[in-house]
Tab-separated table of C-alpha atoms in Angstrom:
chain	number	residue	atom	x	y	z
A	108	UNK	CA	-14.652	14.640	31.339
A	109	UNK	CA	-16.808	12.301	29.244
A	110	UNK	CA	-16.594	11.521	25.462
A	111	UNK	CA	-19.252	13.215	23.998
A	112	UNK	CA	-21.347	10.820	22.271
A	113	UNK	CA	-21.579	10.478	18.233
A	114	UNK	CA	-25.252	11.285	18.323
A	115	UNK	CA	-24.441	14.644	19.950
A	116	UNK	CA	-23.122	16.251	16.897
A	117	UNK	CA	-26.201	17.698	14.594
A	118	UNK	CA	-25.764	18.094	10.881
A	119	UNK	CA	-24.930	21.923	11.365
A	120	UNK	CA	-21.734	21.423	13.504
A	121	UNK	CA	-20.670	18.344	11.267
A	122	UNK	CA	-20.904	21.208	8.484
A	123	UNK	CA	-19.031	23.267	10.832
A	124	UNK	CA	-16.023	21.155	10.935
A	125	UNK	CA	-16.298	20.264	7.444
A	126	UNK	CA	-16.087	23.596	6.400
A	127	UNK	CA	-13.295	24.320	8.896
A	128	UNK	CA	-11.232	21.681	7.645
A	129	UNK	CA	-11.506	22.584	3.785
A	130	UNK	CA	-10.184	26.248	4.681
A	131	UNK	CA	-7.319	24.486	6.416
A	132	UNK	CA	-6.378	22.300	3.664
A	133	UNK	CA	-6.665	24.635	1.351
A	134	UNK	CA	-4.206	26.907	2.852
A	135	UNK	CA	-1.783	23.543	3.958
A	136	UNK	CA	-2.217	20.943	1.305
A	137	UNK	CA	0.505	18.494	1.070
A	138	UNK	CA	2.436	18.690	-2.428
A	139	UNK	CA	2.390	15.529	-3.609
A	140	UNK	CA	3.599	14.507	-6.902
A	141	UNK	CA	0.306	12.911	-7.942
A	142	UNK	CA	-1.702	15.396	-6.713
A	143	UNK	CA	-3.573	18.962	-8.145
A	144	UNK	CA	-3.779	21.710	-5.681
A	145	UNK	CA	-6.596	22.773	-4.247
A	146	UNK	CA	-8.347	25.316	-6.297
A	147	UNK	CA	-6.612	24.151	-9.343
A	148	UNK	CA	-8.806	24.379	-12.595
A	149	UNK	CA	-7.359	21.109	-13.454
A	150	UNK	CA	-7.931	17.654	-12.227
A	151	UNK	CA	-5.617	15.236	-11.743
A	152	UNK	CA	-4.960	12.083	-14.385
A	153	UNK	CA	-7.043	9.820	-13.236
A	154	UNK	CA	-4.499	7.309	-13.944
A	155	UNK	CA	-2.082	8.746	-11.755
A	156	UNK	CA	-4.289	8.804	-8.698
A	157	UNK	CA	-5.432	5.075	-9.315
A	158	UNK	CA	-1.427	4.739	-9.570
A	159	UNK	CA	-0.775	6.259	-6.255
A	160	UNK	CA	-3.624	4.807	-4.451
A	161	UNK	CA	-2.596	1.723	-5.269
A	162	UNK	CA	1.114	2.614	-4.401
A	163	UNK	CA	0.164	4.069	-1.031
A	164	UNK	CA	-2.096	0.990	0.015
A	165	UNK	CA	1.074	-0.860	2.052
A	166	UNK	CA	3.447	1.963	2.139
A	167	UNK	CA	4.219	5.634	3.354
A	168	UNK	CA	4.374	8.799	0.845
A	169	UNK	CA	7.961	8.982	1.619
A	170	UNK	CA	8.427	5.537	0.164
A	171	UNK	CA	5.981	5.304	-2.437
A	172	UNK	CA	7.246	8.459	-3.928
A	173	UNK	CA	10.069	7.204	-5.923
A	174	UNK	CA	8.682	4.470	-7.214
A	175	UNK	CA	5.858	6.677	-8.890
A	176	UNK	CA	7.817	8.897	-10.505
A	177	UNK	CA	9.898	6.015	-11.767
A	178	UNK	CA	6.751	4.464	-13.068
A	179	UNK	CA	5.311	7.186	-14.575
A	180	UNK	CA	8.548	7.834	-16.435
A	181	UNK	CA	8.304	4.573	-17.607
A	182	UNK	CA	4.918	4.078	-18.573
A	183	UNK	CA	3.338	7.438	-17.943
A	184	UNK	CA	-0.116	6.472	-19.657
A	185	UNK	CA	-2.426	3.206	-18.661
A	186	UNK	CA	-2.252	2.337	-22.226
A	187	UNK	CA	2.004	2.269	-21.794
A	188	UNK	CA	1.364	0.031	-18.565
A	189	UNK	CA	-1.050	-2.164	-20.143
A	190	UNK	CA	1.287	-2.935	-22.380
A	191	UNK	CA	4.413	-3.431	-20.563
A	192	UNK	CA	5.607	-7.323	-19.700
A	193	UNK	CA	4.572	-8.714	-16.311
A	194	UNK	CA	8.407	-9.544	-15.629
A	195	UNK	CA	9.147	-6.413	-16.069
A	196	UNK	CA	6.322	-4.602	-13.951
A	197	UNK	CA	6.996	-7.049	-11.309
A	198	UNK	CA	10.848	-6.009	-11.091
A	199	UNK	CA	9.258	-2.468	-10.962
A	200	UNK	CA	7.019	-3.159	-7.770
A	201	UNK	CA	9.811	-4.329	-6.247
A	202	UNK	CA	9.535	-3.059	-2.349
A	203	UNK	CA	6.157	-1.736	-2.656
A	204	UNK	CA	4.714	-4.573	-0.681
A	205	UNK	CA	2.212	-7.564	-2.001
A	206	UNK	CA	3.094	-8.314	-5.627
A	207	UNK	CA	-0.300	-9.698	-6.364
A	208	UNK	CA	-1.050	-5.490	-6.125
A	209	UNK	CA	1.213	-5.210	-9.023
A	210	UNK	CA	-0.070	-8.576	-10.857
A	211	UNK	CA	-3.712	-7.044	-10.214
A	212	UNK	CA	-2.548	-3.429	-11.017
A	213	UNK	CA	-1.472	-5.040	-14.408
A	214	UNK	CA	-5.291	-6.628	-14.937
A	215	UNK	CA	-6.624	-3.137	-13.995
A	216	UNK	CA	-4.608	-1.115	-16.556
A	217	UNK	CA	-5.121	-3.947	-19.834
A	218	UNK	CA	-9.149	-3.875	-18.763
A	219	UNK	CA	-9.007	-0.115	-19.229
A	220	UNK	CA	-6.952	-0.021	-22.355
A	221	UNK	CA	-8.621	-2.853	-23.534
A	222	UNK	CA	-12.508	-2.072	-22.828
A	223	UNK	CA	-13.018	1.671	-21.876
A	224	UNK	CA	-10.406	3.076	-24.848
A	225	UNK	CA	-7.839	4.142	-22.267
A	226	UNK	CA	-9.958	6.260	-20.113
A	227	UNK	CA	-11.024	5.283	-16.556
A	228	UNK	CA	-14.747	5.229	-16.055
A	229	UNK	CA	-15.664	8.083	-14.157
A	230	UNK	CA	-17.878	6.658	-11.300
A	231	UNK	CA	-17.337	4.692	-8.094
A	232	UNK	CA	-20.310	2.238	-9.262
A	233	UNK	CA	-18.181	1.408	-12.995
A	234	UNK	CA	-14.612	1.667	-10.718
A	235	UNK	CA	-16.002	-1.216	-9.193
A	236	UNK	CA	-16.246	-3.693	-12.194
A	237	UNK	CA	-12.412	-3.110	-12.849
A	238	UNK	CA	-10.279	-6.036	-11.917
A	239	UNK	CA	-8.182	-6.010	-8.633
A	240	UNK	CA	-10.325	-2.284	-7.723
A	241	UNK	CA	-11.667	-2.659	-4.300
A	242	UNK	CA	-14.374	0.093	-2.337
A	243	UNK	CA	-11.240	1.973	-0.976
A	244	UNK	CA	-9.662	2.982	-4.389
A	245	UNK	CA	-12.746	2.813	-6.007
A	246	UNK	CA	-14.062	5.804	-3.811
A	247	UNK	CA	-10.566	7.476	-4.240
A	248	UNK	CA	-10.382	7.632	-7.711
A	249	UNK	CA	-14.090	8.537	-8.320
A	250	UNK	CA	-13.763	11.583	-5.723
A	251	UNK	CA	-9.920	12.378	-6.256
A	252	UNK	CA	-10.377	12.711	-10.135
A	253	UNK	CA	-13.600	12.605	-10.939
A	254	UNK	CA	-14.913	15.188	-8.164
A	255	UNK	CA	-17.889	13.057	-7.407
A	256	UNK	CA	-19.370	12.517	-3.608
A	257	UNK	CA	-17.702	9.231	-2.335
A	258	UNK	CA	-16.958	8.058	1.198
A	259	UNK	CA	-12.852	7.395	1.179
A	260	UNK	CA	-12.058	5.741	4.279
A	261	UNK	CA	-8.173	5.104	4.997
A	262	UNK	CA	-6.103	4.721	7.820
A	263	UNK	CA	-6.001	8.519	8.609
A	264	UNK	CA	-9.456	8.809	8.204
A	265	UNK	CA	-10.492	5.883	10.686
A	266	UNK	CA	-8.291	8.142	13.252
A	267	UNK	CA	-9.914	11.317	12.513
A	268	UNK	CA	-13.188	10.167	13.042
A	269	UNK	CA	-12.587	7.927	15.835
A	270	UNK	CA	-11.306	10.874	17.813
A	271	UNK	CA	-13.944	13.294	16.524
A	272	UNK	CA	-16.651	11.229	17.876
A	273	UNK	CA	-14.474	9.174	20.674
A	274	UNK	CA	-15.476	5.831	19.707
A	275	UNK	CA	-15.186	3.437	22.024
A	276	UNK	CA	-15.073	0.400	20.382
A	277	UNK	CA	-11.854	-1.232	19.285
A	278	UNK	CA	-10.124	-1.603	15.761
A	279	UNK	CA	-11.003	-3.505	13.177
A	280	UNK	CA	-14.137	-4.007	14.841
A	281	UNK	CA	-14.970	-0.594	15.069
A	282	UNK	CA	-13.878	-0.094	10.951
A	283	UNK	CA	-18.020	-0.440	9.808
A	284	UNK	CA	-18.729	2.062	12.563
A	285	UNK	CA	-15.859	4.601	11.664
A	286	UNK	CA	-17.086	4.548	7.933
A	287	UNK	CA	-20.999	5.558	8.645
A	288	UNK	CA	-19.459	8.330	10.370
A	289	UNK	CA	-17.106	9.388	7.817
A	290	UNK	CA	-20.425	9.008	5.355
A	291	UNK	CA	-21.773	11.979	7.089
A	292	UNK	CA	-19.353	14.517	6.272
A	293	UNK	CA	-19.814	13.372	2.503
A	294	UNK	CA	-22.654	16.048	1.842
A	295	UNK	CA	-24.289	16.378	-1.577
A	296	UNK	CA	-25.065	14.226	-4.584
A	297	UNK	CA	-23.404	16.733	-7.380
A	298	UNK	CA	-19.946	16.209	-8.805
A	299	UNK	CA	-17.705	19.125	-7.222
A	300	UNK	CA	-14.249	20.417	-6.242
A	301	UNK	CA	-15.334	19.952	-2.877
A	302	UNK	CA	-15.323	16.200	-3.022
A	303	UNK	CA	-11.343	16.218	-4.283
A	304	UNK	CA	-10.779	18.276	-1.496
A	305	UNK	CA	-12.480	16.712	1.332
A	306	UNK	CA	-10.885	13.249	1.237
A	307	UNK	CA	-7.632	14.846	0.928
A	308	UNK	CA	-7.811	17.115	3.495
A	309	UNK	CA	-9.037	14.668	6.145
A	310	UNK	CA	-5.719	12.669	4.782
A	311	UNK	CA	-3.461	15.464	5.004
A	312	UNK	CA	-5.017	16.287	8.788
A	313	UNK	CA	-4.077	12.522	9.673
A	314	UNK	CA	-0.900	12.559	8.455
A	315	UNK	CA	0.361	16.040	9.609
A	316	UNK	CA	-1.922	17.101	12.390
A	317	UNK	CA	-4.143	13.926	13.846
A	318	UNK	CA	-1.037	11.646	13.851
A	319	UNK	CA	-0.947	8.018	15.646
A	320	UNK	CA	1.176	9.371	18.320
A	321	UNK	CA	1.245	13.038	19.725
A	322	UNK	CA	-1.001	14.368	18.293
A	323	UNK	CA	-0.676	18.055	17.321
A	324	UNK	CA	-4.231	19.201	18.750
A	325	UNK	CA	-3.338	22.909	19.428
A	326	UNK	CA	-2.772	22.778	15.617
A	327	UNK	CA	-5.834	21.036	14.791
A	328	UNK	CA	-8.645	23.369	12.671
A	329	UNK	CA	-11.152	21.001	14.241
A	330	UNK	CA	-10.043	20.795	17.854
A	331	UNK	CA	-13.554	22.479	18.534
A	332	UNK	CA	-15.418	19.488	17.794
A	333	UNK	CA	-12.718	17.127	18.587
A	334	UNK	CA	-14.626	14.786	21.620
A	335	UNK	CA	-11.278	12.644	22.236
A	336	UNK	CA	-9.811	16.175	22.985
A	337	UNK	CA	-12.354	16.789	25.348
A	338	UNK	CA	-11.286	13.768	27.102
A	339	UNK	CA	-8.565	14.768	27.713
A	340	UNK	CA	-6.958	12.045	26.002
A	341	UNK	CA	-7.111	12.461	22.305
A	342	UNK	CA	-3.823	10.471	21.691
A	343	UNK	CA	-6.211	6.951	23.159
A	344	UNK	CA	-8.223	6.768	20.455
A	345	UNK	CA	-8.634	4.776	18.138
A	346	UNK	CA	-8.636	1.617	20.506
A	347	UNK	CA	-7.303	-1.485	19.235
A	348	UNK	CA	-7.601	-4.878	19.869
A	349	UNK	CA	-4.492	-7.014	20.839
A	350	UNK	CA	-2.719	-8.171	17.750
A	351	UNK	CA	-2.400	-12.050	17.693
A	352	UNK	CA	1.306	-13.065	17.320
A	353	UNK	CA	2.951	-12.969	14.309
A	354	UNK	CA	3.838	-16.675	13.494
A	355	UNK	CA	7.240	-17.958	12.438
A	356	UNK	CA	8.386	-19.702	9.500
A	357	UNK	CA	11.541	-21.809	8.456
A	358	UNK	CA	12.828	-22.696	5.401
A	359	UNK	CA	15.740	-22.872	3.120
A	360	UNK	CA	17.452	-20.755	0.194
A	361	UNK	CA	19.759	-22.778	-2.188
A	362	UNK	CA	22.098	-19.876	-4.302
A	363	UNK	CA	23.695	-22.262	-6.866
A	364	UNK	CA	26.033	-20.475	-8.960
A	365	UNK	CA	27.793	-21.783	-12.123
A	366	UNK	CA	31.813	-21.613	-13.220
A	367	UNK	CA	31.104	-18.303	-14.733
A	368	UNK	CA	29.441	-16.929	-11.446
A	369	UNK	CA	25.838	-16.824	-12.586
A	370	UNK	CA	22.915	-17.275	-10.290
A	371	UNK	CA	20.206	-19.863	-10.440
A	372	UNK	CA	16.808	-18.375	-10.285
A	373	UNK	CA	13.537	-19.658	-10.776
A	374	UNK	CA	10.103	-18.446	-11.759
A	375	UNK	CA	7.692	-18.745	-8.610
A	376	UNK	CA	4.103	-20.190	-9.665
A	377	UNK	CA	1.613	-17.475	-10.372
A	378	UNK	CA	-0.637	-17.706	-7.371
A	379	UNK	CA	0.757	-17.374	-3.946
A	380	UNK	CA	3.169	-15.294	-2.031
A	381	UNK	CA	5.625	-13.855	-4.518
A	382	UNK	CA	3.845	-15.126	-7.138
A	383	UNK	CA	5.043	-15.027	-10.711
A	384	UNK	CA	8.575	-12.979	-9.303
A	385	UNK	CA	11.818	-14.496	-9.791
A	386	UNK	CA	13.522	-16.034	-6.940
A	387	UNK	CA	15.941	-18.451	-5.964
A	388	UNK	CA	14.993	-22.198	-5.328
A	389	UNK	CA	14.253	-22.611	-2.205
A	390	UNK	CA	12.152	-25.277	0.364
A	391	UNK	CA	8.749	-24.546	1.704
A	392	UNK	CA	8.269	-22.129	4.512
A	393	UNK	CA	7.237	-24.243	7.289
A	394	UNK	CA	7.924	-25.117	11.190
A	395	UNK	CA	10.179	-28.261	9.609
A	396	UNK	CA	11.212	-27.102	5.796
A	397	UNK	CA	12.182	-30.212	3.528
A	398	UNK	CA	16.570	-29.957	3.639
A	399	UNK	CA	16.170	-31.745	0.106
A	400	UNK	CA	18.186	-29.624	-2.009
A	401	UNK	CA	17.342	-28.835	-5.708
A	402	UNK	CA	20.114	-30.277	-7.256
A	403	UNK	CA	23.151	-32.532	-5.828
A	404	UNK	CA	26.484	-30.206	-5.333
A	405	UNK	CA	28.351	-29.637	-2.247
A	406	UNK	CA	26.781	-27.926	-0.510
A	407	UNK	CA	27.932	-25.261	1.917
A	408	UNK	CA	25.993	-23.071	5.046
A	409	UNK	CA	26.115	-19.375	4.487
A	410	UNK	CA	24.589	-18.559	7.723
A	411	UNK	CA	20.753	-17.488	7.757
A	412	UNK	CA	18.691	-13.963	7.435
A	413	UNK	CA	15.251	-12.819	8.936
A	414	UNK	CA	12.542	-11.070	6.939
A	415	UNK	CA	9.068	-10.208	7.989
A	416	UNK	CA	6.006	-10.091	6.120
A	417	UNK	CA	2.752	-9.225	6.866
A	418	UNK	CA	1.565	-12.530	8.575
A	419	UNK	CA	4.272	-13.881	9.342
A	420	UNK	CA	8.464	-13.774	9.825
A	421	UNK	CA	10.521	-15.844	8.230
A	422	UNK	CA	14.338	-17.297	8.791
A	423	UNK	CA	15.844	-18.640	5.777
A	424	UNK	CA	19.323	-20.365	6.055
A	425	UNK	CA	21.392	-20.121	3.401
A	426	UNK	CA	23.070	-22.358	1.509
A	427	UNK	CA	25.931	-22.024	-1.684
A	428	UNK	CA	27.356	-24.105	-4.116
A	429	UNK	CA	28.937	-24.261	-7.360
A	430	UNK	CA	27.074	-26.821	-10.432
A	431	UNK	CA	24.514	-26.720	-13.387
A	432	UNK	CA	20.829	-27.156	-13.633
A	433	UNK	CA	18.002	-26.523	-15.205
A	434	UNK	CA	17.899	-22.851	-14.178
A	435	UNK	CA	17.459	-19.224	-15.180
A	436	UNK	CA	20.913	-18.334	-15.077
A	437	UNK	CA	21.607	-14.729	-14.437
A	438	UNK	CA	24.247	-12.442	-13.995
A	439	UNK	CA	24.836	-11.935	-10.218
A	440	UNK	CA	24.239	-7.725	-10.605
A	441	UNK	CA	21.359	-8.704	-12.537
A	442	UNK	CA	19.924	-10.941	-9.760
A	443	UNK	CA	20.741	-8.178	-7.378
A	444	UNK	CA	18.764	-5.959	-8.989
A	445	UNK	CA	16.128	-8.425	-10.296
A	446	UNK	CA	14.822	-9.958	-6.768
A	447	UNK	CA	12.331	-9.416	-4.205
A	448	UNK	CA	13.839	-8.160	-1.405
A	449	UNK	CA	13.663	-11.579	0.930
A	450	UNK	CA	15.710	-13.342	-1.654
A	451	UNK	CA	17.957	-10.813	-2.254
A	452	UNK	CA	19.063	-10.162	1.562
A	453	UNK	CA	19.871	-13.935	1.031
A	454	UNK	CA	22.021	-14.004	-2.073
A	455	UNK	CA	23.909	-11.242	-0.359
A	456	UNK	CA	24.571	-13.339	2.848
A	457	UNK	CA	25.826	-15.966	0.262
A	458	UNK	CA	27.958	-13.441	-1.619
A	459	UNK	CA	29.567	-12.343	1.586
């Protein structure tokens, strides 16, 4: 059967399957911490949905989870974040993913302390100006809390509407495409309930219902206008271009520890991969990493671990000795605690 083509569904039937959806979330909402219910009187803290947004950027609900509620016990206001050290914030973020999120979610939360009294401006336009605030959270935050019509375009979305309107055209090619269609289901200019709801439900239907594989289509409250499902092969879409390989890096972790058995750490420079986060001294990341080591002590191989990030893996051998330096010594539980994960896995290989 062919894909029906985008231009074949008229402004009724997109209201059609907006409507349908809203009744469906409204009975099946996810409870999320961060979230109001549908219907609820009250809207959400604005600071907790920036929060999450940000949170759930490079990492499942599952995972970001914890590390909200541990935030928000921490510094449950913007106001208590803006003024919380970077260190410390940093240590926080921890296995959430790109620290420059946290170094920019710092930015965000002293701007808004700092210029707009504590209170997050209430429209996408204003969103905008905030530092480290791209269209995505922008749009989030000014629908999610602020009920006003914005186009929120995530992951889950881009698969909803690719197989609503079978879109041929591959990922992230097809990403401008997949947002003018998501645009259409945004319908009127007044602030609402309706635009909370709508970005969350189309969320909720991508991550429960519409997933990446298998989708659950005899569950679906939009199967009706579903044209991947008339297909007959819903679970094809979106297409995606081949990936280009991930390239590999070398390099080298030195874990110097003194006669007391504290670590050596170091402050990484501010810009960069890791930036600003402790670490241990290591060489640069490279297809031939410099052996020099940072400080002359017998040195010893520890063996070597693998981490991947987003552009690239990584194999760091590891290498222990005992001496002195010019260091940020630290207790070895402390530096357990303290590091991003890639250096950590390598002062436990050392420790072992």
């Amino acid at each position: 059967m062919d894909a029906v083509p985008p231009s074949d569904k008229s402004a009724p039937e997109v209201a059609r399957i907006r409507a349908a959806l809203l009744d469906w979330y409204a009975v099946h909402a996810r409870t999320l911490v961060w979230r109001a219910p549908p219907g609820s009187h009250d809207r959400p803290d604005p600071y907790r949905v920036w929060l999450s947004e940000v949170m759930l950027q490079q990492t499942t609900t599952p995972h970001a989870t914890p590390y909200f509620l541990a935030f928000t016990a921490r510094w449950p206001t913007v106001e208590a974040l803006a003024a919380a050290g970077d260190s410390d914030v940093m240590a926080a973020w921890a296995g959430l993913g790109y620290y420059a999120r946290a170094r920019n979610l710092l930015a965000c939360a002293r701007a808004v302390a700092r210029d707009h009294d504590g209170v997050f401006p209430g429209t996408e336009a204003e969103l905008l100006k905030l530092p480290g605030v791209g269209a995505y959270t922008a749009a989030a935050v000014a629908a999610i809390a602020f009920e006003q019509p914005a186009n929120v375009v995530d992951g889950n979305v881009e698969r909803v509407m690719s197989r609503l309107f079978a879109v041929e055209a591959p990922l992230p090619a097809a990403r401008p495409h997949l947002k003018a269609l998501a645009a259409r289901f945004v319908l009127g200019d007044q602030p609402g309930a309706e635009h909370a709801d709508w970005p969350q439900a189309l969320m909720d239907l991508g991550a429960t219902i519409c997933r990446p594989k298998s989708p659950l289509c005899e569950q679906c409250p939009v199967a009706f206008g579903c044209a991947a499902l008339a297909t007959g092969e819903p679970g094809r879409y979106p297409l995606k271009s081949k990936k280009a390989e991930r390239p590999h890096r070398r390099g080298i972790a030195w874990v110097l520890r003194d006669e007391q058995g504290r670590v050596a750490l170091v402050r990484r420079p501010d810009k960069g991969l890791l930036g600003g986060m402790l670490g241990l001294p290591t060489s640069h990341w490279s297809d031939a990493p410099d052996a020099t080591p940072p400080v002359a002590a017998d040195w010893q191989d520890a063996g070597s671990i693998d981490h991947i990030f987003t552009h690239f893996s990584l194999t760091l051998t590891v290498r222990v000795a005992t001496g002195t330096g010019d260091f940020l010594w630290t207790d070895e539980t402390q530096a357990l605690a303290d590091l991003p994960t890639v250096f950590r896995k390598a002062l436990e290989r050392a420790l072992a």
